[in-house]
Every structure is written in structure tokens, then in C-alpha cells.
Coordinates of C-alpha atoms and ligand atoms in Angstrom, one line a residue:
M1 CA -3.2 30.5 -9.1
H2 CA -7.0 30.1 -8.6
A3 CA -7.7 27.7 -5.8
R4 CA -9.7 25.4 -8.0
A5 CA -7.0 25.3 -10.6
A6 CA -4.4 24.6 -7.8
T7 CA -6.6 21.7 -6.6
A8 CA -6.9 20.3 -10.0
M9 CA -3.1 20.5 -10.5
T10 CA -2.4 18.8 -7.2
T11 CA -4.8 16.0 -8.1
A12 CA -3.1 15.5 -11.4
L13 CA 0.3 15.5 -9.8
L14 CA -0.8 12.8 -7.4
G15 CA -1.4 10.4 -10.3
T16 CA 2.1 10.9 -11.8
A17 CA 4.0 11.9 -8.8
A18 CA 6.7 9.3 -9.2
L19 CA 7.8 11.1 -12.4
L20 CA 7.4 14.7 -11.2
L21 CA 8.4 14.8 -7.6
P22 CA 12.0 15.5 -6.6
A23 CA 13.5 12.6 -4.9
T24 CA 13.6 14.0 -1.4
D25 CA 16.7 12.7 0.3
V26 CA 15.6 12.1 3.9
R27 CA 19.0 10.8 4.8
A28 CA 19.9 14.5 5.1
V29 CA 17.8 14.9 8.3
E30 CA 18.5 11.6 10.0
D31 CA 21.0 11.8 12.8
G32 CA 20.6 8.2 13.9
T33 CA 19.9 9.1 17.5
P34 CA 17.1 6.9 18.9
P35 CA 14.2 6.9 19.1
A36 CA 13.5 6.6 15.4
I37 CA 10.4 8.3 14.2
I38 CA 8.2 6.2 12.0
A39 CA 5.4 7.7 10.0
H40 CA 2.3 5.4 10.6
R41 CA 0.6 4.4 7.4
G42 CA 2.7 7.2 6.0
A43 CA 2.2 10.7 7.4
S44 CA -1.5 9.7 7.9
G45 CA -2.3 12.7 10.1
Y46 CA -1.9 14.9 7.0
A47 CA -2.6 12.7 3.9
P48 CA -4.7 9.6 3.3
E49 CA -3.3 6.6 5.0
N50 CA -1.3 4.0 3.1
T51 CA -1.3 6.0 -0.1
L52 CA 1.8 7.3 -2.0
A53 CA 0.7 10.8 -1.1
A54 CA 1.2 9.8 2.6
V55 CA 4.7 8.5 1.8
D56 CA 5.5 11.8 0.0
K57 CA 4.2 13.8 2.9
A58 CA 6.3 11.8 5.3
A59 CA 9.4 12.5 3.2
R60 CA 8.6 16.2 3.0
L61 CA 8.4 16.2 6.9
G62 CA 11.8 14.5 7.0
A63 CA 10.5 11.2 8.2
V64 CA 13.1 8.5 7.6
W65 CA 10.8 5.6 8.4
V66 CA 7.3 4.8 7.1
E67 CA 5.0 2.0 8.2
N68 CA 2.4 0.4 6.0
D69 CA -0.1 -2.5 5.9
V70 CA 0.0 -5.3 3.3
Q71 CA -2.9 -7.4 2.1
R72 CA -3.7 -9.5 -1.0
T73 CA -6.3 -9.2 -3.7
R74 CA -8.5 -12.0 -5.2
D75 CA -6.0 -12.4 -8.1
G76 CA -3.0 -12.6 -5.8
K77 CA -1.5 -9.1 -6.0
L78 CA -0.1 -7.5 -2.9
V79 CA -1.7 -4.1 -2.0
V80 CA -1.3 -1.5 0.8
L81 CA -4.4 -1.0 2.9
H82 CA -5.1 -1.2 6.6
D83 CA -8.7 -2.6 6.9
D84 CA -9.6 -6.0 5.4
S85 CA -12.5 -4.1 3.8
L86 CA -12.2 -1.3 1.2
R87 CA -15.2 0.5 2.6
R88 CA -13.7 3.0 5.0
T89 CA -10.9 4.4 2.9
T90 CA -12.2 4.2 -0.7
D91 CA -15.3 4.9 -2.8
V92 CA -15.9 1.1 -3.3
E93 CA -19.5 1.4 -2.2
Q94 CA -20.3 3.8 -5.0
V95 CA -18.2 2.0 -7.7
F96 CA -19.2 -1.6 -6.8
P97 CA -22.6 -1.2 -4.9
G98 CA -23.5 -4.9 -5.1
R99 CA -20.3 -6.2 -3.6
A100 CA -20.8 -5.9 0.2
P101 CA -18.9 -6.3 2.5
W102 CA -16.2 -5.1 0.1
K103 CA -13.4 -7.3 1.4
V104 CA -9.9 -6.7 -0.2
K105 CA -9.6 -10.5 -0.9
D106 CA -12.8 -10.4 -3.0
F107 CA -11.6 -7.8 -5.5
T108 CA -9.0 -8.0 -8.3
A109 CA -6.1 -5.6 -8.4
A110 CA -7.6 -4.1 -11.5
E111 CA -10.9 -3.4 -9.7
I112 CA -9.1 -1.9 -6.7
A113 CA -7.0 0.3 -9.0
R114 CA -10.2 2.0 -10.1
L115 CA -11.0 3.2 -6.6
D116 CA -10.5 6.7 -5.1
A117 CA -8.5 6.3 -1.9
G118 CA -8.1 10.0 -1.3
S119 CA -11.4 11.8 -1.3
W120 CA -12.6 10.4 2.0
F121 CA -9.6 12.3 3.6
G122 CA -9.9 15.5 1.6
S123 CA -10.9 16.7 -1.8
V124 CA -7.3 17.8 -2.6
Y125 CA -6.4 14.1 -2.5
A126 CA -9.2 13.0 -4.9
G127 CA -7.8 10.4 -7.3
A128 CA -5.2 9.0 -5.0
R129 CA -5.1 5.2 -5.4
V130 CA -4.6 2.1 -3.3
P131 CA -1.0 1.4 -4.1
T132 CA 0.3 -2.0 -4.9
L133 CA 3.2 -3.1 -2.7
K134 CA 5.5 -2.8 -5.7
Q135 CA 4.5 0.8 -6.3
Y136 CA 4.8 1.5 -2.6
V137 CA 8.4 0.2 -2.1
R138 CA 9.5 2.0 -5.2
R139 CA 8.2 5.3 -3.8
V140 CA 9.9 4.6 -0.4
D141 CA 13.1 3.9 -2.3
L142 CA 12.8 7.1 -4.3
H143 CA 12.8 9.0 -1.1
H144 CA 15.6 6.9 0.5
Q145 CA 13.3 6.0 3.3
K146 CA 13.2 3.0 5.5
L147 CA 10.2 0.6 5.7
L148 CA 8.3 -1.0 8.6
L149 CA 6.1 -3.3 6.6
E150 CA 3.2 -4.9 8.4
L151 CA 1.7 -8.2 7.3
K152 CA -1.9 -7.3 8.1
N153 CA -4.4 -10.2 8.8
P154 CA -2.0 -12.8 7.4
E155 CA -4.4 -15.5 8.5
L156 CA -6.6 -14.4 5.7
Y157 CA -3.9 -14.8 3.1
P158 CA -2.0 -18.2 3.3
G159 CA 1.4 -17.8 1.8
I160 CA 1.5 -14.0 2.0
E161 CA 4.9 -14.2 3.8
Q162 CA 6.6 -16.0 0.9
E163 CA 4.9 -13.7 -1.7
T164 CA 5.9 -10.6 0.2
L165 CA 9.5 -11.7 0.5
K166 CA 9.6 -12.6 -3.2
L167 CA 8.4 -9.2 -4.2
L168 CA 10.8 -7.5 -1.9
G169 CA 13.6 -9.6 -3.3
N170 CA 12.6 -8.8 -6.9
E171 CA 12.6 -5.1 -6.0
G172 CA 16.1 -5.3 -4.5
W173 CA 14.9 -4.8 -0.9
L174 CA 16.6 -8.0 0.4
D175 CA 20.1 -7.0 -0.7
R176 CA 22.5 -6.1 2.1
K177 CA 22.0 -2.3 1.8
H178 CA 18.2 -2.4 1.7
R179 CA 17.9 -5.0 4.4
S180 CA 19.2 -2.5 6.9
R181 CA 16.3 -0.3 6.0
L182 CA 13.6 -3.0 6.4
V183 CA 11.6 -4.5 9.3
V184 CA 8.6 -6.8 8.7
Q185 CA 6.1 -6.7 11.6
S186 CA 2.8 -8.5 12.4
F187 CA 0.4 -9.1 15.2
S188 CA 0.8 -12.8 14.2
A189 CA 3.7 -14.6 15.8
A190 CA 3.2 -17.5 13.5
S191 CA 3.5 -15.2 10.5
L192 CA 6.7 -13.7 11.8
R193 CA 8.2 -17.1 12.5
T194 CA 7.5 -18.0 8.9
V195 CA 9.2 -14.8 7.7
H196 CA 12.2 -15.5 9.9
D197 CA 12.5 -19.1 8.7
L198 CA 12.2 -18.2 5.1
K199 CA 14.7 -15.2 5.3
P200 CA 16.6 -15.2 8.6
A201 CA 18.5 -12.1 7.6
V202 CA 15.3 -9.9 7.6
K203 CA 14.5 -8.1 10.8
T204 CA 11.1 -8.8 12.3
G205 CA 8.9 -7.1 14.9
F206 CA 6.1 -8.6 16.9
L207 CA 3.1 -6.2 17.4
G208 CA 1.8 -6.6 20.9
R209 CA 2.9 -6.9 24.5
P210 CA 3.9 -10.4 25.5
P211 CA 4.3 -11.1 29.2
M212 CA 7.9 -10.5 30.4
A213 CA 8.1 -14.2 31.2
D214 CA 7.5 -15.1 27.5
L215 CA 10.0 -12.7 25.9
H216 CA 12.7 -15.3 25.6
A217 CA 10.6 -17.2 23.2
Y218 CA 10.0 -14.2 21.0
A219 CA 13.7 -13.4 21.0
V220 CA 14.2 -16.5 18.8
F221 CA 12.5 -15.0 15.8
A222 CA 11.7 -11.3 16.5
D223 CA 14.1 -8.4 16.6
Q224 CA 11.5 -6.0 18.0
I225 CA 8.6 -6.1 20.4
N226 CA 6.2 -3.3 19.3
P227 CA 3.4 -2.6 21.8
S228 CA 0.7 0.1 22.0
Y229 CA 2.1 3.0 24.0
A230 CA -0.7 2.7 26.5
A231 CA 0.8 -0.7 27.4
V232 CA 4.4 0.1 27.9
S233 CA 6.4 1.3 30.9
R234 CA 10.1 2.0 31.5
A235 CA 10.4 -1.4 33.2
Y236 CA 8.8 -3.2 30.3
V237 CA 11.1 -1.5 27.8
A238 CA 14.1 -2.3 29.8
A239 CA 13.0 -6.0 30.1
V240 CA 12.7 -6.3 26.4
Q241 CA 16.0 -4.6 25.7
A242 CA 17.8 -7.0 28.1
F243 CA 17.2 -9.9 25.6
T244 CA 19.4 -10.6 22.6
G245 CA 17.5 -11.0 19.3
P246 CA 18.1 -13.4 16.4
H247 CA 20.7 -11.1 14.9
G248 CA 22.8 -10.9 18.1
R249 CA 21.6 -7.4 19.1
P250 CA 19.4 -6.3 21.9
L251 CA 15.7 -6.5 21.2
E252 CA 14.2 -3.2 20.3
V253 CA 10.9 -1.5 21.2
S254 CA 8.9 0.7 18.8
T255 CA 5.6 1.9 20.2
W256 CA 2.3 3.2 18.6
T257 CA 0.4 5.3 17.9
V258 CA 1.9 8.4 19.5
N259 CA 0.4 11.6 18.2
T260 CA 1.0 14.2 20.9
A261 CA 4.1 15.9 22.2
D262 CA 3.3 14.8 25.7
A263 CA 3.0 11.2 24.8
A264 CA 6.2 11.4 22.7
R265 CA 8.1 12.8 25.6
L266 CA 6.7 10.1 27.9
V267 CA 7.7 7.1 25.8
A268 CA 11.0 8.7 24.8
G269 CA 11.6 8.8 28.6
Y270 CA 11.0 5.1 28.8
G271 CA 13.9 4.6 26.4
V272 CA 12.0 3.2 23.4
D273 CA 13.9 2.7 20.2
G274 CA 11.1 3.8 17.9
I275 CA 8.0 6.0 18.0
I276 CA 5.3 5.2 15.4
T277 CA 3.1 8.3 14.8
N278 CA 0.6 9.8 12.4
K279 CA 2.3 13.1 12.9
P280 CA 6.1 12.7 12.6
D281 CA 6.7 16.5 12.8
V282 CA 4.9 16.7 16.2
V283 CA 7.1 13.9 17.6
R284 CA 10.3 15.3 16.1
D285 CA 9.6 18.8 17.6
A286 CA 8.7 17.3 21.0
L287 CA 12.0 15.3 21.1
R288 CA 14.0 18.4 20.1
E289 CA 12.7 20.5 22.9
Ligands
G3P301 O1 2.7 -0.1 13.6 C1 1.8 -0.3 14.6 C2 0.4 -0.2 14.2 O2 0.3 0.0 12.8 C3 -0.4 -1.4 14.5 O3 -1.7 -1.1 14.5 O4 -4.0 -1.2 13.5 O5 -2.5 0.7 13.0 O6 -2.0 -1.5 12.0 P1 -2.6 -0.7 13.2
CA302 CA1 -0.1 -1.1 10.7

């Protein structure tokens, strides 16, 4: 096929991928041995972050877990995007030139649905959209993947914890089977406490590195402590894992963002439970060596 025709076909497929893609069964490549490998914003080293294309790429690479970032539109819809502004990862400046600083919270879901969230990454991804959270969890489910869902900037969106849990419940993600495939994480301890109080059965992860002396307080509402990999050590990981979390199991550590084989081997040697990476294949290959 001519390259341009192939590109056009790929672009078309991205729009209707849920109908056309085979449902990759990533359970087939999971052996359950820690550390879990978590595709950060999807396989964002290879596809535009936080898009359905990045979920699909993660599935094709055999990544059982994907991580995403959830925020809220002006009309109250939950969408998947990292920055609080649409500027970096969409064409919002061209489509809505008079709307600086292009904050997610200032746009309706219909406006955001018009934006191209793929071209900034590569022309083959032109036409990729900012997914709604509903679209996103359906795609993750299609691939039988697990979800590390980050509540991003929850201080900007009062009530987003309850709304996120409601959507997850409506989509079946709070039933017993799905709950084992879900962790809600945030840099906001207050937000995680709210999630834990609203739905104690849901696992939560605190993003950051609390002092060891404070870990007992986090163990009341958080199942995971998830620090930057530059901030962890074997001693810190062991200290976290010595605590029992709210579900009666040892606290876990997933660390980010690990994109090289050397870093993957280093943190695996620390005994972490999860490695969050833009390149799940690089981490997988490093751990297999
Ligand atoms: O999952 C960890 C990581 O996503 C936290 O940082 O800025 O990429 O959301 P950030
Ligand atoms: Ca994130």
C-alpha cells in the first residue's frame, strides 16, 4: 500500500478503533510476578499520551496495566488529559484562538471532542481525540487491562472523587472482578481520603514520598505509596512494605517514570511492586534479562 494511503487508513481506524480492533487479551502475557509494569499515560513513548491509541499500543506491547489522568470539563464531563491546559497536547490554539489559557475546566466536552490530540505527537495519529473517561475505561476493559487512574489536580474540581466513582460504578468497574483491576491514585492525600471514605473497597495510591515517620498515617487510607524513582531506595521501599494497608495487605510501591533498562533493573532491585513507564517493552525486556 502507498505510504500516504496507509497513513490515511491508520487515521481512519483510530476514529473507530473500538469497533475494528481485535480485543487483545493481555491476560495471556501476565505471569503475576512483581513488579507489575504500568504503561504511563498509556504507552506514551510510542503513541500520544492519554489517548485510546496509547491504550491500544500498550495492549499490543502486552502491558497489563495502564495509567491515566482524569480531569473535568466546564459542563461536568470527565476526560482523560494530563495538563490542566489543552495547549500542549491538542490543537486548541488553532481551533479556539481567543480562549487562552485554554484550561480544561473552561471548555465543554463537545468543544474538547473537536480537538486533535494526536498530530502533536506524529502525523500518523492525526485525528486522535481526548477521550472521555467513559470511552477510556471501555477501551481498557476491551483489552482486559488493569487501570491505575490518577485524579489530576483534584483541587480544581470539587466533587470529582464522587463523580469518578459514580462513572466507574456505572461502567461496572466497582464490581468485585473489576475492583481487583483498579487503583485510584493522586498527589492529593485529601482526595484519596475522600475516595477511601466513599468506597473503602477501592484500592488507592498516594503519589509522592512521605517521610518514613509519617507512613503509618497514610496506611489508614492508601494501599500504595508511589514516589518518583529518583526518590526511592531499597530502605524506603522496605519501610513502606512493612506497613499494613487498609485492606489488610502490605503497602505497595509503584515508582515512576522509568524509561530505561538500567533504571528498570535498579528499581526492580529495590523490590518495588510496580514500575510506571512510557516504554513498557523496554522495562519488560530489562526485567527478563
Ligand atoms: O503515575 C505516576 C505519574 O503519572 C505521576 O506524574 O505528572 O506523569 O501524572 P504525572
Ligand atoms: Ca499521571
